Short mmCIF file of C-alpha atoms in Angstrom, two decimals:
data_model
loop_
_atom_site.label_atom_id
_atom_site.label_comp_id
_atom_site.label_asym_id
_atom_site.label_seq_id
_atom_site.Cartn_x
_atom_site.Cartn_y
_atom_site.Cartn_z
CA MET A 42 0.00 0.00 0.00
CA GLY A 43 1.40 3.38 -1.01
CA ILE A 44 1.45 6.61 0.94
CA ASP A 45 -1.12 9.30 0.23
CA ASN A 46 -0.23 12.44 -1.67
CA THR A 47 0.12 15.70 0.17
CA ARG A 48 -2.51 18.18 -0.89
CA ARG A 49 -0.72 21.50 -0.62
CA GLY A 50 -0.90 22.42 -4.29
CA ALA A 51 1.56 24.75 -5.98
CA GLU A 52 0.96 27.70 -3.65
CA GLY A 53 1.14 25.69 -0.45
CA THR A 54 4.30 23.96 -1.62
CA ALA A 55 5.86 27.31 -2.55
CA ARG A 56 5.14 28.65 0.94
CA LEU A 57 6.67 25.56 2.53
CA LEU A 58 9.79 25.80 0.37
CA TYR A 59 10.29 29.55 0.90
CA GLY A 60 13.89 29.90 2.06
CA ALA A 61 14.62 26.18 1.60
CA SER A 62 18.00 25.29 0.12
CA HIS A 63 18.43 21.50 0.31
CA LEU A 64 15.90 18.94 -0.94
CA ALA A 65 15.97 15.16 -0.61
CA PHE A 66 14.32 12.87 -3.19
CA ALA A 67 13.17 9.37 -2.21
CA GLY A 68 13.17 6.89 -5.08
CA ALA A 69 15.40 9.14 -7.15
CA GLY A 70 16.11 6.29 -9.57
CA GLY A 71 12.49 6.30 -10.75
CA VAL A 72 11.73 7.74 -14.15
CA CYS A 73 9.77 10.77 -12.94
CA MET A 74 11.66 11.25 -9.66
CA SER A 75 15.02 11.38 -11.43
CA ALA A 76 13.63 14.10 -13.68
CA LEU A 77 12.37 16.12 -10.71
CA THR A 78 15.72 15.71 -8.96
CA VAL A 79 17.51 17.22 -11.96
CA LEU A 80 14.93 20.00 -12.43
CA ALA A 81 15.19 20.94 -8.75
CA GLY A 82 18.93 21.34 -9.22
CA GLU A 83 18.25 23.53 -12.25
CA ARG A 84 16.08 25.70 -9.99
CA GLY A 85 19.05 26.29 -7.71
CA PHE A 86 18.31 23.82 -4.94
CA SER A 87 21.01 21.62 -3.50
CA VAL A 88 19.67 18.07 -3.95
CA THR A 89 20.37 14.55 -2.74
CA GLY A 90 18.81 11.45 -4.22
CA TYR A 91 18.02 8.25 -2.34
CA ASP A 92 17.09 4.85 -3.75
CA ARG A 93 17.20 1.24 -2.63
CA CYS A 94 19.20 0.09 -5.64
CA ALA A 95 21.79 1.61 -7.93
CA SER A 96 20.63 1.81 -11.54
CA ASP A 97 21.34 3.53 -14.83
CA ALA A 98 19.16 6.40 -13.61
CA THR A 99 21.09 6.87 -10.37
CA GLU A 100 24.37 6.66 -12.28
CA GLU A 101 23.12 9.40 -14.61
CA LEU A 102 22.29 11.60 -11.62
CA ILE A 103 25.82 11.06 -10.30
CA ARG A 104 27.25 11.97 -13.72
CA ARG A 105 25.29 15.21 -13.44
CA GLY A 106 27.03 15.96 -10.16
CA ILE A 107 24.10 15.02 -7.92
CA SER A 108 24.79 13.15 -4.69
CA VAL A 109 22.97 9.79 -4.57
CA GLN A 110 22.79 7.30 -1.72
CA THR A 111 21.62 3.72 -2.23
CA GLY A 112 20.80 0.88 0.14
CA GLU A 113 18.01 -0.84 2.06
CA LYS A 114 18.26 1.10 5.34
CA LEU A 115 18.77 4.68 4.27
CA ARG A 116 18.62 7.66 6.60
CA LEU A 117 18.26 11.27 5.55
CA GLY A 118 21.08 13.72 5.78
CA GLN A 119 20.47 17.43 6.12
CA ALA A 120 17.29 18.36 4.22
CA ASP A 121 14.65 21.09 4.28
CA ALA A 122 12.04 18.73 2.75
CA LEU A 123 11.67 15.18 1.45
CA ILE A 124 10.04 14.72 -1.96
CA TYR A 125 8.46 11.28 -2.27
CA SER A 126 6.43 9.15 -4.64
CA ALA A 127 2.94 7.96 -3.69
CA ALA A 128 4.14 4.44 -4.53
CA LEU A 129 6.33 4.43 -1.41
CA SER A 130 5.16 2.64 1.70
CA PRO A 131 4.28 4.76 4.76
CA ASN A 132 6.81 2.54 6.56
CA ASP A 133 9.65 3.33 4.19
CA PRO A 134 12.74 4.14 6.28
CA LEU A 135 13.14 7.56 4.67
CA ILE A 136 9.52 8.48 5.36
CA LEU A 137 9.80 7.36 8.98
CA ASP A 138 13.10 9.22 9.40
CA ALA A 139 11.61 12.43 8.00
CA VAL A 140 8.55 12.21 10.25
CA GLN A 141 10.67 11.53 13.34
CA ARG A 142 12.96 14.48 12.61
CA GLY A 143 10.17 16.86 11.63
CA ILE A 144 11.35 17.21 8.03
CA PRO A 145 8.35 18.23 5.86
CA LEU A 146 7.05 15.72 3.32
CA ILE A 147 6.05 16.84 -0.20
CA SER A 148 4.50 14.43 -2.67
CA ARG A 149 5.94 14.14 -6.15
CA ALA A 150 2.69 15.54 -7.56
CA ASP A 151 2.78 18.65 -5.36
CA PHE A 152 6.43 19.31 -6.19
CA LEU A 153 5.76 18.90 -9.90
CA SER A 154 2.85 21.35 -9.57
CA TYR A 155 5.19 23.81 -7.85
CA LEU A 156 7.81 23.51 -10.61
CA MET A 157 5.37 24.26 -13.43
CA GLU A 158 3.23 26.99 -11.90
CA SER A 159 5.15 29.89 -13.48
CA PHE A 160 4.74 28.50 -17.01
CA PRO A 161 1.97 30.22 -19.00
CA VAL A 162 1.14 27.00 -20.92
CA ARG A 163 0.81 23.82 -18.87
CA ILE A 164 -0.22 20.73 -20.86
CA ALA A 165 -1.26 17.70 -18.81
CA VAL A 166 -1.72 14.31 -20.49
CA ALA A 167 -3.99 12.00 -18.49
CA GLY A 168 -5.65 8.66 -19.15
CA THR A 169 -5.43 5.03 -18.10
CA HIS A 170 -3.47 4.11 -21.24
CA GLY A 171 -1.16 5.94 -23.63
CA LYS A 172 -0.03 8.86 -21.45
CA SER A 173 3.69 8.45 -22.07
CA THR A 174 3.29 7.89 -25.81
CA VAL A 175 1.02 10.90 -26.27
CA THR A 176 3.32 13.10 -24.17
CA ALA A 177 6.20 12.10 -26.44
CA MET A 178 4.10 12.67 -29.58
CA ILE A 179 3.10 16.17 -28.43
CA ASN A 180 6.74 16.92 -27.68
CA ALA A 181 7.72 15.78 -31.18
CA VAL A 182 5.13 18.13 -32.72
CA LEU A 183 6.17 21.05 -30.49
CA GLN A 184 9.82 20.52 -31.41
CA ALA A 185 8.93 20.42 -35.11
CA ALA A 186 7.07 23.72 -34.61
CA GLY A 187 10.23 25.33 -33.21
CA LYS A 188 9.01 25.37 -29.61
CA ASN A 189 11.25 24.52 -26.68
CA PRO A 190 9.02 22.85 -24.09
CA THR A 191 10.06 21.67 -20.67
CA VAL A 192 8.86 18.07 -20.49
CA VAL A 193 8.38 15.52 -17.70
CA SER A 194 7.18 12.10 -18.84
CA GLY A 195 6.65 8.76 -17.15
CA ALA A 196 8.89 7.03 -19.71
CA PRO A 197 11.83 7.94 -21.95
CA LEU A 198 10.67 10.22 -24.76
CA GLY A 199 12.22 7.89 -27.32
CA VAL A 200 14.45 4.85 -27.47
CA GLY A 201 17.71 5.83 -25.79
CA GLN A 202 16.38 9.27 -24.83
CA PRO A 203 15.78 10.78 -21.36
CA SER A 204 12.33 11.06 -19.81
CA PHE A 205 12.52 14.83 -19.43
CA ILE A 206 13.70 17.99 -21.15
CA ALA A 207 14.80 21.07 -19.25
CA GLY A 208 13.58 23.44 -21.94
CA GLY A 209 12.27 26.99 -22.03
CA ASN A 210 9.91 28.80 -19.67
CA GLU A 211 6.79 29.01 -21.84
CA ILE A 212 5.42 25.46 -22.22
CA PHE A 213 5.45 22.77 -19.55
CA LEU A 214 4.32 19.41 -20.95
CA PHE A 215 3.84 16.59 -18.50
CA GLU A 216 2.25 13.22 -17.85
CA ALA A 217 -0.52 13.44 -15.26
CA CYS A 218 -0.97 10.12 -13.43
CA GLU A 219 -4.22 9.27 -11.67
CA TYR A 220 -2.62 6.99 -9.05
CA ARG A 221 -3.85 8.05 -5.61
CA GLY A 222 -5.32 11.17 -7.19
CA SER A 223 -1.89 12.57 -8.05
CA PHE A 224 -3.26 14.56 -11.00
CA LEU A 225 -5.54 16.50 -8.65
CA SER A 226 -2.50 18.53 -7.54
CA PHE A 227 -2.24 20.15 -10.98
CA SER A 228 -3.91 23.18 -12.58
CA PRO A 229 -3.27 22.69 -16.31
CA THR A 230 -4.10 25.26 -18.94
CA ILE A 231 -4.71 22.30 -21.30
CA GLY A 232 -5.77 18.92 -19.96
CA VAL A 233 -5.93 15.86 -22.21
CA ILE A 234 -8.00 12.84 -21.14
CA LEU A 235 -7.29 9.91 -23.44
CA ASN A 236 -9.41 7.12 -21.95
CA ILE A 237 -10.74 5.83 -18.63
CA ASP A 238 -10.51 2.23 -17.45
CA LEU A 239 -10.47 0.49 -14.09
CA ASP A 240 -6.86 0.35 -12.90
CA HIS A 241 -4.82 1.04 -9.77
CA THR A 242 -7.29 -1.11 -7.90
CA ASP A 243 -5.35 -0.72 -4.65
CA CYS A 244 -6.81 2.79 -4.42
CA TYR A 245 -9.83 2.78 -6.79
CA PRO A 246 -12.48 0.15 -5.91
CA ASP A 247 -14.40 0.39 -9.17
CA LEU A 248 -14.74 2.21 -12.49
CA ALA A 249 -17.10 4.76 -10.97
CA ALA A 250 -14.38 5.86 -8.54
CA VAL A 251 -11.83 6.17 -11.36
CA THR A 252 -14.29 8.15 -13.46
CA GLU A 253 -15.03 10.53 -10.59
CA ALA A 254 -11.31 11.20 -10.19
CA PHE A 255 -11.02 12.05 -13.90
CA ARG A 256 -14.10 14.24 -13.65
CA SER A 257 -12.44 16.16 -10.80
CA PHE A 258 -9.26 16.46 -12.86
CA ALA A 259 -11.22 17.86 -15.82
CA MET A 260 -12.65 20.57 -13.56
CA ARG A 261 -9.11 21.69 -12.69
CA CYS A 262 -8.21 22.34 -16.36
CA GLU A 263 -8.77 25.69 -18.08
CA THR A 264 -9.36 23.73 -21.31
CA VAL A 265 -9.97 20.00 -21.44
CA LEU A 266 -9.66 17.84 -24.57
CA VAL A 267 -11.39 14.47 -24.24
CA GLY A 268 -10.93 11.35 -26.33
CA THR A 269 -13.67 9.23 -27.85
CA ARG A 270 -13.42 6.47 -25.26
CA ALA A 271 -13.43 8.84 -22.27
CA ALA A 272 -16.19 11.18 -23.43
CA PRO A 273 -19.23 8.95 -22.69
CA LEU A 274 -18.05 8.26 -19.14
CA LEU A 275 -17.65 11.99 -18.52
CA GLY A 276 -20.98 12.84 -20.16
CA ARG A 277 -19.52 15.13 -22.79
CA SER A 278 -18.67 15.21 -26.48
CA ALA A 279 -15.30 14.00 -27.75
CA ASP A 280 -12.79 16.66 -28.77
CA PHE A 281 -10.46 14.50 -30.86
CA GLY A 282 -10.99 14.03 -34.58
CA THR A 283 -11.28 10.69 -36.36
CA ALA A 284 -8.60 8.66 -38.12
CA ASP A 285 -10.04 7.95 -41.57
CA GLY A 286 -8.68 5.62 -44.21
CA ILE A 287 -6.26 3.75 -41.93
CA SER A 288 -3.82 1.58 -43.85
CA CYS A 289 -0.52 -0.16 -43.19
CA GLU A 290 2.06 0.11 -45.95
CA ASN A 291 5.72 -0.91 -45.64
CA GLY A 292 5.57 -0.66 -41.86
CA LEU A 293 3.93 2.79 -41.88
CA PHE A 294 0.44 3.39 -40.53
CA ARG A 295 -1.29 6.04 -42.60
CA PHE A 296 -4.56 7.88 -42.15
CA HIS A 297 -6.03 11.33 -42.64
CA THR A 298 -8.01 13.59 -40.36
CA GLU A 299 -9.58 17.03 -40.38
CA TYR A 300 -7.27 19.88 -39.33
CA CYS A 301 -8.21 23.56 -39.40
CA GLY A 302 -10.69 23.18 -42.23
CA GLY A 303 -8.70 20.79 -44.41
CA LEU A 304 -7.51 17.20 -44.55
CA LEU A 305 -4.26 16.37 -42.79
CA PRO A 306 -2.39 13.27 -44.05
CA VAL A 307 -0.57 11.46 -41.23
CA SER A 308 2.13 8.77 -41.42
CA LEU A 309 3.20 6.94 -38.27
CA ARG A 310 6.23 4.73 -37.74
CA VAL A 311 4.62 3.25 -34.62
CA PRO A 312 2.13 0.41 -35.21
CA GLY A 313 -1.46 -0.12 -34.19
CA VAL A 314 -4.85 1.54 -34.36
CA HIS A 315 -4.31 2.59 -30.74
CA ASN A 316 -1.37 4.74 -31.88
CA ALA A 317 -3.55 6.39 -34.50
CA GLU A 318 -5.85 7.32 -31.59
CA ASN A 319 -2.83 8.57 -29.64
CA ALA A 320 -1.80 10.70 -32.61
CA LEU A 321 -5.30 12.24 -32.72
CA ALA A 322 -4.75 13.46 -29.15
CA ALA A 323 -1.49 15.15 -30.14
CA ILE A 324 -3.23 16.68 -33.16
CA ALA A 325 -6.03 18.04 -30.93
CA VAL A 326 -3.44 19.79 -28.76
CA ALA A 327 -1.65 21.16 -31.81
CA LYS A 328 -4.94 22.51 -33.16
CA HIS A 329 -5.70 24.21 -29.84
CA LEU A 330 -2.24 25.83 -29.87
CA GLY A 331 -2.60 26.89 -33.52
CA LEU A 332 0.47 25.01 -34.73
CA PRO A 333 1.03 24.80 -38.49
CA ASN A 334 0.08 21.70 -40.50
CA GLY A 335 3.66 21.02 -41.49
CA ALA A 336 4.84 20.84 -37.89
CA VAL A 337 2.13 18.29 -37.08
CA THR A 338 2.90 15.99 -40.00
CA ALA A 339 6.69 16.33 -39.56
CA GLY A 340 6.57 15.72 -35.83
CA LEU A 341 4.36 12.65 -36.06
CA SER A 342 6.09 11.11 -39.06
CA GLY A 343 9.45 11.47 -37.33
CA PHE A 344 8.25 9.98 -34.05
CA GLY A 345 9.86 6.57 -33.57
CA GLY A 346 8.09 5.45 -30.42
CA ILE A 347 9.17 5.25 -26.79
CA GLU A 348 10.94 2.64 -24.72
CA ARG A 349 9.08 -0.63 -24.08
CA ARG A 350 6.03 0.23 -26.20
CA LEU A 351 6.17 -2.45 -28.90
CA THR A 352 9.91 -1.90 -29.16
CA VAL A 353 11.71 -4.37 -31.42
CA ARG A 354 14.64 -5.77 -29.44
CA GLY A 355 15.97 -8.06 -32.13
CA THR A 356 15.34 -10.72 -34.75
CA ALA A 357 16.93 -14.17 -34.77
CA GLY A 358 16.08 -17.02 -37.10
CA LYS A 359 13.43 -14.77 -38.68
CA ILE A 360 11.68 -14.58 -35.29
CA THR A 361 11.04 -11.04 -34.00
CA VAL A 362 11.13 -10.24 -30.28
CA TYR A 363 9.21 -7.21 -28.98
CA ASP A 364 9.47 -5.55 -25.57
CA ASP A 365 6.13 -4.12 -24.43
CA TYR A 366 5.02 -2.39 -21.23
CA ALA A 367 1.41 -3.64 -21.46
CA HIS A 368 0.10 -4.54 -18.00
CA HIS A 369 -3.66 -4.02 -18.43
CA PRO A 370 -6.07 -6.14 -20.49
CA ALA A 371 -6.87 -3.24 -22.82
CA GLU A 372 -3.17 -2.69 -23.49
CA ILE A 373 -2.58 -6.38 -24.15
CA ARG A 374 -5.44 -6.44 -26.67
CA ALA A 375 -4.13 -3.34 -28.44
CA SER A 376 -0.56 -4.62 -28.69
CA VAL A 377 -1.51 -8.10 -29.90
CA ALA A 378 -3.87 -6.57 -32.48
CA ALA A 379 -1.11 -4.24 -33.73
CA VAL A 380 1.36 -7.09 -34.17
CA ARG A 381 -1.30 -9.34 -35.74
CA ARG A 382 -1.78 -6.69 -38.41
CA MET A 383 1.94 -6.70 -39.26
CA SER A 384 3.12 -10.25 -38.64
CA PRO A 385 2.44 -13.13 -41.05
CA GLY A 386 3.23 -15.78 -38.43
CA ARG A 387 2.03 -16.81 -35.00
CA ILE A 388 2.20 -14.64 -31.89
CA GLY A 389 3.54 -15.88 -28.58
CA VAL A 390 3.17 -13.75 -25.43
CA ILE A 391 5.45 -13.92 -22.40
CA PHE A 392 3.51 -12.06 -19.71
CA GLN A 393 4.44 -10.95 -16.21
CA PRO A 394 1.39 -9.76 -14.22
CA HIS A 395 1.99 -6.53 -12.29
CA THR A 396 0.84 -6.39 -8.64
CA TYR A 397 -1.49 -8.78 -6.86
CA SER A 398 -4.31 -6.24 -6.54
CA ARG A 399 -4.41 -5.51 -10.28
CA THR A 400 -4.22 -9.21 -11.15
CA ARG A 401 -7.14 -10.01 -8.87
CA ALA A 402 -9.35 -7.08 -9.92
CA LEU A 403 -8.76 -7.59 -13.67
CA PHE A 404 -8.31 -11.37 -13.60
CA ASP A 405 -11.06 -12.23 -16.11
CA GLY A 406 -9.93 -9.41 -18.40
CA PHE A 407 -6.36 -10.70 -18.44
CA ALA A 408 -7.54 -14.24 -19.17
CA GLU A 409 -9.70 -13.03 -22.06
CA ALA A 410 -7.09 -10.69 -23.56
CA LEU A 411 -4.32 -13.28 -23.49
CA THR A 412 -6.44 -15.78 -25.45
CA LEU A 413 -5.78 -13.53 -28.47
CA ALA A 414 -2.23 -14.92 -28.62
CA ASP A 415 -1.40 -18.28 -30.16
CA ARG A 416 0.68 -19.31 -27.14
CA VAL A 417 1.21 -17.77 -23.69
CA TRP A 418 3.83 -18.12 -20.96
CA ILE A 419 2.97 -16.63 -17.56
CA ALA A 420 5.71 -15.62 -15.12
CA ASP A 421 5.36 -14.96 -11.40
CA ILE A 422 3.57 -11.75 -10.45
CA TYR A 423 5.77 -8.67 -10.10
CA PRO A 424 4.81 -7.43 -6.61
CA ALA A 425 6.06 -3.81 -6.85
CA ARG A 426 4.88 -2.20 -3.59
CA GLU A 427 2.61 -5.11 -2.54
CA THR A 428 2.76 -8.41 -0.66
CA ASP A 429 0.60 -11.42 -1.52
CA THR A 430 -2.47 -11.30 0.70
CA LEU A 431 -5.00 -12.06 -2.06
CA GLY A 432 -4.14 -15.60 -3.13
CA MET A 433 -3.18 -14.51 -6.62
CA SER A 434 -0.43 -16.20 -8.63
CA GLY A 435 0.89 -16.59 -12.15
CA ALA A 436 -0.05 -20.26 -11.98
CA LEU A 437 -3.68 -19.43 -11.23
CA LEU A 438 -3.88 -17.04 -14.18
CA ALA A 439 -2.26 -19.56 -16.53
CA SER A 440 -4.79 -22.19 -15.51
CA ARG A 441 -7.58 -20.02 -16.92
CA ILE A 442 -5.99 -19.44 -20.34
CA PRO A 443 -6.03 -22.02 -23.16
CA ARG A 444 -2.56 -22.67 -24.64
CA ALA A 445 -0.91 -21.06 -21.59
CA GLN A 446 1.91 -22.34 -19.40
CA TYR A 447 3.02 -21.08 -16.00
CA CYS A 448 6.80 -20.92 -15.58
CA SER A 449 8.33 -20.20 -12.19
CA ASP A 450 11.80 -20.33 -13.71
CA ARG A 451 12.77 -17.76 -16.33
CA ALA A 452 15.21 -20.12 -17.99
CA GLN A 453 12.21 -22.40 -18.54
CA ILE A 454 10.37 -19.56 -20.27
CA VAL A 455 13.33 -18.98 -22.59
CA ARG A 456 13.61 -22.66 -23.48
CA SER A 457 9.88 -23.23 -23.97
CA ALA A 458 9.15 -20.02 -25.93
CA GLY A 459 12.34 -20.29 -27.93
CA THR A 460 11.63 -23.90 -28.88
CA TRP A 461 8.01 -23.11 -29.82
CA ALA A 462 8.82 -20.17 -32.10
CA ARG A 463 9.53 -20.78 -35.77
CA PRO A 464 10.47 -18.45 -38.65
CA HIS A 465 8.13 -15.46 -39.15
CA ASP A 466 6.64 -15.85 -35.65
CA THR A 467 6.64 -13.00 -33.12
CA LEU A 468 7.38 -13.18 -29.40
CA LEU A 469 5.92 -10.38 -27.29
CA VAL A 470 7.56 -9.94 -23.88
CA MET A 471 4.94 -8.05 -21.86
CA GLY A 472 4.67 -6.47 -18.43
CA ALA A 473 5.54 -3.38 -16.41
CA GLY A 474 7.98 -5.20 -14.14
CA ASP A 475 11.35 -6.71 -14.99
CA ILE A 476 10.34 -9.50 -17.38
CA ASN A 477 12.19 -7.71 -20.20
CA ASN A 478 15.44 -8.79 -18.54
CA ILE A 479 15.01 -12.21 -20.20
CA ILE A 480 15.20 -10.76 -23.71
CA PRO A 481 19.00 -11.10 -24.19
CA ASP A 482 18.82 -14.77 -23.17
CA LEU A 483 15.78 -15.31 -25.39
CA LEU A 484 17.51 -13.84 -28.44
CA GLY A 485 20.61 -15.86 -27.64
CA PHE A 486 18.57 -19.08 -27.55
CA LEU A 487 16.88 -18.23 -30.85
CA GLN A 488 20.23 -17.54 -32.52
CA GLN A 489 21.50 -20.96 -31.50
CA LYS A 490 18.44 -22.92 -32.71
#
């Protein structure tokens, strides 16, 4: 169970930080927290990062001259405030240390709100699915238009790219996560709501609760742009256009849509109808900002996708291996459908469920979505912040899926999936945990077949 967000907002956080000089960041190796650690340094704060494990992200912070401490039993040094993620446990040693010493706590969401408040244009991208991709697409369009946005995303903005840009002072583009109501700390000038599904079931009991949170978020936006799948739940009309004439030619997804009174042809290098829908969100933002047609088409056609979103990791023996972050039934369906449209062979899915609470709440949805694959291998559940109190397991999920096999040993997954696959097949390695770590071994096995 995570810790609740503070609810100070930008103004309350600014008052708390008045005169502060040194900030501590818990979980600084996380994608968003590492970005905030760097941006705080850019603002003139002295910063220290803390994380349980060393990683590429913590090494990058060190390369930037930021002090980072790692370990299981960390204690805070001198700090005027501790910035934390809502995914942390209330019993995290850093949280307990801060409370005991009277060091103020500031949630990641409140600190992000504080950082962006001076920007005249604040673009928030919200939704159960697609936030990181749409944030990166909007950035690509803004860059093509000659803008210099400051960007904070929940994933790298492209393969091999960082998750943030310390840009100019006019546009702040960011991913607005609904977990524990984090996005209710923000006051965007433009809010984008892509879709609404039941997720984060450790804090939202049902779809009605999720929808109410998004409704509250919409009320905080000066302008809100709502996608086709979210609009009915919010009781309003959709603001995105439609993708007409979708086709797939030589690996490019093409369609056209209305833009400022004319037809806008769009070519995408990222696959799937769901990415056409994501592109429509970016186009809606561009239209609201009055960006020229050429910037929209250039930005989207040059966008190569982001890390772990149907990312090709290699081909061996004419078998393609994808790395995909899908950890919700809707995302699994979208990714399998996208690959089915491109691949002439069979599709095998290696899936790692993410958290016990999500697996239990969406159990039937996972079972149904995974039947779309020709063969499935289920790994143990990635616990993240949870412990198993719900009786959920990878074995239980596999037992409900035809043509599925539970594998407690990752070497077993590599052998079984690698042996099953034949030329022109596709293997999708799916999950938001660490299942992608098997990909080098999987490609190695395929090369030796």
